[in-house]
mmCIF file of C-alpha atoms in Angstrom:
data_model
loop_
_atom_site.group_PDB
_atom_site.id
_atom_site.type_symbol
_atom_site.label_atom_id
_atom_site.label_comp_id
_atom_site.label_asym_id
_atom_site.label_seq_id
_atom_site.Cartn_x
_atom_site.Cartn_y
_atom_site.Cartn_z
ATOM 1 C CA UNK A 11 80.369 -6.590 -85.949
ATOM 2 C CA UNK A 12 79.073 -5.014 -82.751
ATOM 3 C CA UNK A 13 78.904 -1.263 -82.856
ATOM 4 C CA UNK A 14 80.050 -1.047 -79.246
ATOM 5 C CA UNK A 15 83.220 -2.748 -78.044
ATOM 6 C CA UNK A 16 84.300 -2.951 -74.414
ATOM 7 C CA UNK A 17 87.537 -3.907 -72.745
ATOM 8 C CA UNK A 18 88.593 -5.707 -70.734
ATOM 9 C CA UNK A 19 86.050 -8.527 -70.543
ATOM 10 C CA UNK A 20 87.155 -9.441 -67.044
ATOM 11 C CA UNK A 21 88.935 -7.354 -64.446
ATOM 12 C CA UNK A 22 90.102 -8.320 -60.984
ATOM 13 C CA UNK A 23 91.365 -5.688 -58.594
ATOM 14 C CA UNK A 24 92.354 -5.283 -54.967
ATOM 15 C CA UNK A 25 90.324 -3.010 -52.748
ATOM 16 C CA UNK A 26 91.493 0.572 -53.095
ATOM 17 C CA UNK A 27 92.798 0.270 -56.644
ATOM 18 C CA UNK A 28 91.909 2.677 -59.427
ATOM 19 C CA UNK A 29 89.927 0.958 -62.157
ATOM 20 C CA UNK A 30 89.381 1.862 -65.789
ATOM 21 C CA UNK A 31 86.975 0.236 -68.224
ATOM 22 C CA UNK A 32 87.089 1.276 -71.858
ATOM 23 C CA UNK A 33 84.443 1.481 -74.546
ATOM 24 C CA UNK A 34 84.786 2.208 -78.262
ATOM 25 C CA UNK A 35 81.838 2.831 -80.500
ATOM 26 C CA UNK A 36 81.064 3.320 -84.155
ATOM 27 C CA UNK A 37 79.642 6.135 -86.238
ATOM 28 C CA UNK A 38 75.972 6.834 -85.685
ATOM 29 C CA UNK A 39 75.984 6.681 -81.923
ATOM 30 C CA UNK A 40 75.039 10.007 -80.419
ATOM 31 C CA UNK A 41 75.250 9.253 -76.707
ATOM 32 C CA UNK A 42 76.922 6.682 -74.518
ATOM 33 C CA UNK A 43 75.422 5.091 -71.431
ATOM 34 C CA UNK A 44 77.305 3.376 -68.639
ATOM 35 C CA UNK A 45 75.252 0.813 -66.763
ATOM 36 C CA UNK A 46 75.833 -1.501 -63.826
ATOM 37 C CA UNK A 47 74.385 -4.990 -63.612
ATOM 38 C CA UNK A 48 74.500 -7.080 -60.446
ATOM 39 C CA UNK A 49 73.911 -10.834 -60.224
ATOM 40 C CA UNK A 50 70.192 -11.375 -60.592
ATOM 41 C CA UNK A 51 70.038 -9.161 -63.616
ATOM 42 C CA UNK A 52 68.724 -5.729 -62.740
ATOM 43 C CA UNK A 53 70.433 -2.910 -64.616
ATOM 44 C CA UNK A 54 71.099 0.463 -63.039
ATOM 45 C CA UNK A 55 72.013 3.522 -65.037
ATOM 46 C CA UNK A 56 75.260 5.177 -63.931
ATOM 47 C CA UNK A 57 75.851 7.858 -66.557
ATOM 48 C CA UNK A 58 74.666 9.143 -69.876
ATOM 49 C CA UNK A 59 77.288 11.088 -71.826
ATOM 50 C CA UNK A 60 77.243 12.927 -75.096
ATOM 51 C CA UNK A 61 80.314 15.034 -74.372
ATOM 52 C CA UNK A 62 82.899 15.789 -71.712
ATOM 53 C CA UNK A 63 83.025 14.210 -68.311
ATOM 54 C CA UNK A 64 80.669 13.343 -65.485
ATOM 55 C CA UNK A 65 81.384 12.428 -61.880
ATOM 56 C CA UNK A 66 79.228 10.793 -59.256
ATOM 57 C CA UNK A 67 80.901 9.852 -56.017
ATOM 58 C CA UNK A 68 83.823 7.566 -56.806
ATOM 59 C CA UNK A 69 82.694 7.047 -60.392
ATOM 60 C CA UNK A 70 83.933 9.159 -63.280
ATOM 61 C CA UNK A 71 82.924 8.799 -66.917
ATOM 62 C CA UNK A 72 84.596 10.519 -69.839
ATOM 63 C CA UNK A 73 83.903 10.584 -73.530
ATOM 64 C CA UNK A 74 86.001 11.654 -76.512
ATOM 65 C CA UNK A 75 83.665 12.312 -79.417
ATOM 66 C CA UNK A 76 86.414 12.607 -82.027
ATOM 67 C CA UNK A 77 87.986 9.293 -81.072
ATOM 68 C CA UNK A 78 84.593 7.639 -80.376
ATOM 69 C CA UNK A 79 85.860 6.389 -77.063
ATOM 70 C CA UNK A 80 84.574 6.482 -73.515
ATOM 71 C CA UNK A 81 86.027 5.369 -70.206
ATOM 72 C CA UNK A 82 84.526 4.566 -66.843
ATOM 73 C CA UNK A 83 86.834 5.052 -63.868
ATOM 74 C CA UNK A 84 86.310 3.887 -60.307
ATOM 75 C CA UNK A 85 88.511 5.464 -57.671
ATOM 76 C CA UNK A 86 89.287 3.713 -54.374
ATOM 77 C CA UNK A 87 87.506 0.564 -55.485
ATOM 78 C CA UNK A 88 85.559 -1.477 -52.950
ATOM 79 C CA UNK A 89 84.254 -5.070 -52.988
ATOM 80 C CA UNK A 90 80.707 -3.720 -53.306
ATOM 81 C CA UNK A 91 81.719 -2.320 -56.707
ATOM 82 C CA UNK A 92 81.921 -5.899 -57.976
ATOM 83 C CA UNK A 93 79.422 -6.168 -60.821
ATOM 84 C CA UNK A 94 79.168 -6.219 -64.584
ATOM 85 C CA UNK A 95 79.667 -2.805 -66.144
ATOM 86 C CA UNK A 96 78.145 -2.288 -69.548
ATOM 87 C CA UNK A 97 78.460 0.541 -72.010
ATOM 88 C CA UNK A 98 75.612 1.090 -74.443
ATOM 89 C CA UNK A 99 75.380 3.399 -77.406
ATOM 90 C CA UNK A 100 72.272 5.301 -78.239
ATOM 91 C CA UNK A 101 71.700 5.519 -81.962
ATOM 92 C CA UNK A 102 71.253 8.963 -83.425
ATOM 93 C CA UNK A 103 68.727 10.005 -86.013
ATOM 94 C CA UNK A 104 65.644 10.111 -83.862
ATOM 95 C CA UNK A 105 65.848 6.446 -82.964
ATOM 96 C CA UNK A 106 64.153 7.084 -79.698
ATOM 97 C CA UNK A 107 66.198 5.143 -77.336
ATOM 98 C CA UNK A 108 67.331 2.041 -79.126
ATOM 99 C CA UNK A 109 70.478 1.021 -77.298
ATOM 100 C CA UNK A 110 73.310 -1.091 -78.649
ATOM 101 C CA UNK A 111 75.144 -2.777 -75.818
ATOM 102 C CA UNK A 112 78.714 -3.869 -75.350
ATOM 103 C CA UNK A 113 79.285 -7.337 -73.923
ATOM 104 C CA UNK A 114 80.100 -6.016 -70.489
ATOM 105 C CA UNK A 115 83.089 -6.056 -68.170
ATOM 106 C CA UNK A 116 82.940 -8.334 -65.156
ATOM 107 C CA UNK A 117 84.664 -6.498 -62.317
ATOM 108 C CA UNK A 118 85.681 -8.338 -59.167
ATOM 109 C CA UNK A 119 87.164 -6.304 -56.332
ATOM 110 C CA UNK A 120 88.823 -8.404 -53.652
ATOM 111 C CA UNK A 121 89.134 -7.226 -50.046
ATOM 112 C CA UNK B 2 57.263 6.431 -57.660
ATOM 113 C CA UNK B 3 57.514 2.904 -58.998
ATOM 114 C CA UNK B 4 60.240 2.320 -61.497
ATOM 115 C CA UNK B 5 60.034 -0.184 -64.309
ATOM 116 C CA UNK B 6 58.421 -3.409 -63.120
ATOM 117 C CA UNK B 7 58.513 -6.760 -64.857
ATOM 118 C CA UNK B 8 56.702 -10.004 -64.212
ATOM 119 C CA UNK B 9 57.265 -12.789 -63.620
ATOM 120 C CA UNK B 10 60.834 -12.720 -62.297
ATOM 121 C CA UNK B 11 61.534 -16.313 -63.257
ATOM 122 C CA UNK B 12 59.846 -18.717 -65.622
ATOM 123 C CA UNK B 13 60.464 -22.261 -66.813
ATOM 124 C CA UNK B 14 58.875 -23.416 -70.056
ATOM 125 C CA UNK B 15 59.091 -26.461 -72.266
ATOM 126 C CA UNK B 16 60.374 -26.331 -75.824
ATOM 127 C CA UNK B 17 57.539 -25.547 -78.228
ATOM 128 C CA UNK B 18 55.435 -23.735 -75.678
ATOM 129 C CA UNK B 19 54.459 -20.074 -75.757
ATOM 130 C CA UNK B 20 55.319 -17.457 -73.140
ATOM 131 C CA UNK B 21 54.133 -13.959 -72.250
ATOM 132 C CA UNK B 22 56.264 -11.524 -70.284
ATOM 133 C CA UNK B 23 54.959 -8.261 -68.881
ATOM 134 C CA UNK B 24 56.391 -4.816 -68.272
ATOM 135 C CA UNK B 25 55.043 -1.660 -66.658
ATOM 136 C CA UNK B 26 57.043 1.447 -67.499
ATOM 137 C CA UNK B 27 58.194 4.081 -65.072
ATOM 138 C CA UNK B 28 55.524 6.605 -64.227
ATOM 139 C CA UNK B 29 55.427 9.307 -66.900
ATOM 140 C CA UNK B 30 57.077 7.173 -69.581
ATOM 141 C CA UNK B 31 55.224 6.155 -72.722
ATOM 142 C CA UNK B 32 57.739 4.033 -74.619
ATOM 143 C CA UNK B 33 58.799 0.488 -73.833
ATOM 144 C CA UNK B 34 61.797 -1.324 -75.306
ATOM 145 C CA UNK B 35 62.509 -5.017 -74.884
ATOM 146 C CA UNK B 36 65.950 -6.639 -74.811
ATOM 147 C CA UNK B 37 67.194 -10.216 -74.663
ATOM 148 C CA UNK B 38 70.368 -10.959 -72.725
ATOM 149 C CA UNK B 39 71.927 -14.374 -73.184
ATOM 150 C CA UNK B 40 74.316 -15.627 -70.524
ATOM 151 C CA UNK B 41 77.638 -13.803 -70.692
ATOM 152 C CA UNK B 42 76.473 -11.408 -73.388
ATOM 153 C CA UNK B 43 75.235 -7.857 -73.531
ATOM 154 C CA UNK B 44 71.517 -7.251 -74.085
ATOM 155 C CA UNK B 45 70.229 -7.339 -77.658
ATOM 156 C CA UNK B 46 67.402 -5.064 -78.816
ATOM 157 C CA UNK B 47 64.213 -6.945 -79.668
ATOM 158 C CA UNK B 48 61.686 -4.197 -80.361
ATOM 159 C CA UNK B 49 60.187 -0.958 -79.114
ATOM 160 C CA UNK B 50 56.578 0.116 -78.609
ATOM 161 C CA UNK B 51 55.026 3.557 -78.597
ATOM 162 C CA UNK B 52 51.371 4.495 -79.021
ATOM 163 C CA UNK B 53 50.496 0.802 -79.053
ATOM 164 C CA UNK B 54 52.555 0.235 -82.202
ATOM 165 C CA UNK B 55 55.871 -1.465 -82.833
ATOM 166 C CA UNK B 56 58.197 1.368 -83.834
ATOM 167 C CA UNK B 57 61.559 -0.353 -84.207
ATOM 168 C CA UNK B 58 62.630 -3.947 -84.384
ATOM 169 C CA UNK B 59 65.931 -5.719 -83.958
ATOM 170 C CA UNK B 60 67.069 -8.897 -85.654
ATOM 171 C CA UNK B 61 64.598 -11.306 -84.070
ATOM 172 C CA UNK B 62 62.240 -13.742 -85.793
ATOM 173 C CA UNK B 63 58.496 -13.315 -86.032
ATOM 174 C CA UNK B 64 58.106 -15.752 -83.144
ATOM 175 C CA UNK B 65 58.814 -12.721 -81.016
ATOM 176 C CA UNK B 66 55.865 -10.362 -80.901
ATOM 177 C CA UNK B 67 54.619 -7.708 -78.588
ATOM 178 C CA UNK B 68 51.818 -5.484 -77.575
ATOM 179 C CA UNK B 69 51.406 -2.187 -75.801
ATOM 180 C CA UNK B 70 48.284 -1.239 -73.896
ATOM 181 C CA UNK B 71 46.662 2.196 -73.524
ATOM 182 C CA UNK B 72 48.213 2.496 -70.049
ATOM 183 C CA UNK B 73 51.669 2.125 -71.722
ATOM 184 C CA UNK B 74 52.374 -1.286 -70.215
ATOM 185 C CA UNK B 75 53.663 -3.884 -72.609
ATOM 186 C CA UNK B 76 53.836 -7.612 -73.213
ATOM 187 C CA UNK B 77 56.458 -9.661 -74.992
ATOM 188 C CA UNK B 78 55.219 -12.922 -76.501
ATOM 189 C CA UNK B 79 57.438 -15.703 -77.739
ATOM 190 C CA UNK B 80 55.874 -18.594 -79.648
ATOM 191 C CA UNK B 81 57.297 -22.050 -80.337
ATOM 192 C CA UNK B 82 60.026 -21.670 -77.745
ATOM 193 C CA UNK B 83 63.507 -22.926 -78.558
ATOM 194 C CA UNK B 84 66.159 -23.905 -76.044
ATOM 195 C CA UNK B 85 68.124 -20.924 -77.349
ATOM 196 C CA UNK B 86 65.422 -18.552 -76.159
ATOM 197 C CA UNK B 87 66.622 -19.136 -72.607
ATOM 198 C CA UNK B 88 67.820 -15.719 -71.475
ATOM 199 C CA UNK B 89 67.158 -12.728 -69.271
ATOM 200 C CA UNK B 90 64.522 -10.506 -70.861
ATOM 201 C CA UNK B 91 64.827 -6.865 -69.933
ATOM 202 C CA UNK B 92 62.372 -4.053 -70.370
ATOM 203 C CA UNK B 93 63.392 -0.398 -70.533
ATOM 204 C CA UNK B 94 61.127 2.597 -70.485
ATOM 205 C CA UNK B 95 61.579 6.083 -71.830
ATOM 206 C CA UNK B 96 59.692 9.092 -73.096
ATOM 207 C CA UNK B 97 59.138 9.200 -76.856
ATOM 208 C CA UNK B 98 61.098 11.982 -78.497
ATOM 209 C CA UNK B 99 63.299 12.461 -75.465
ATOM 210 C CA UNK B 100 66.440 10.618 -76.435
ATOM 211 C CA UNK B 101 69.712 10.931 -74.591
ATOM 212 C CA UNK B 102 68.252 10.678 -71.133
ATOM 213 C CA UNK B 103 68.905 8.294 -68.283
ATOM 214 C CA UNK B 104 68.059 4.679 -68.937
ATOM 215 C CA UNK B 105 65.452 2.970 -66.749
ATOM 216 C CA UNK B 106 65.396 -0.797 -66.732
ATOM 217 C CA UNK B 107 63.325 -3.404 -64.979
ATOM 218 C CA UNK B 108 64.836 -6.261 -63.000
ATOM 219 C CA UNK B 109 64.241 -8.625 -65.868
ATOM 220 C CA UNK B 110 62.482 -11.948 -66.356
ATOM 221 C CA UNK B 111 64.740 -14.972 -66.450
ATOM 222 C CA UNK B 112 63.281 -17.479 -68.899
ATOM 223 C CA UNK B 113 64.531 -21.047 -68.955
ATOM 224 C CA UNK B 114 63.403 -23.313 -71.785
ATOM 225 C CA UNK B 115 63.856 -27.023 -71.130
#
């Protein structure tokens, strides 16, 4: 069983819509990363969260430590936001950056 | 400041052959982690190198081996290639002991085994 579960797997939205992608993780994960992957493969880091909420432009990430749940929100979505969004858990206990990835959410934003 | 660089970007190999993939970490980073991403899946941790030693390993067979050089760059070697080894291989760099920081990934090497 994967330690990091994402939903939904696929998401289609119209330009301007508010988007939410969810991520649940298991015990032993001390920090949660949100990553963006475009066709071609390169991965870009969006956020790293261990508590609270972070905002960057139209992107907002939240984490609830007690519920072991994180969400990535995109406000006023745009076709250029179309990509795969992946959450990844960083294992605690001095693991030095071993990440456990969710399967990703394929987001398509239509004009 | 160059980020994480990987080479080659694409590679086609025949079943049974051996392959070597290369990764240079971001400037200032000393730890390299390798991941395999099959089509439609999230990346899976292969192993991690620090101080030229393998420090952690995921659930991959011994056909997968690696090396880290004194300049912190790293190689991933796969022997006796299977068709199922076809995937995107990603390299991530970090600073040992500094967990919970931003992730830095290379663009990946897409390996196709025919």
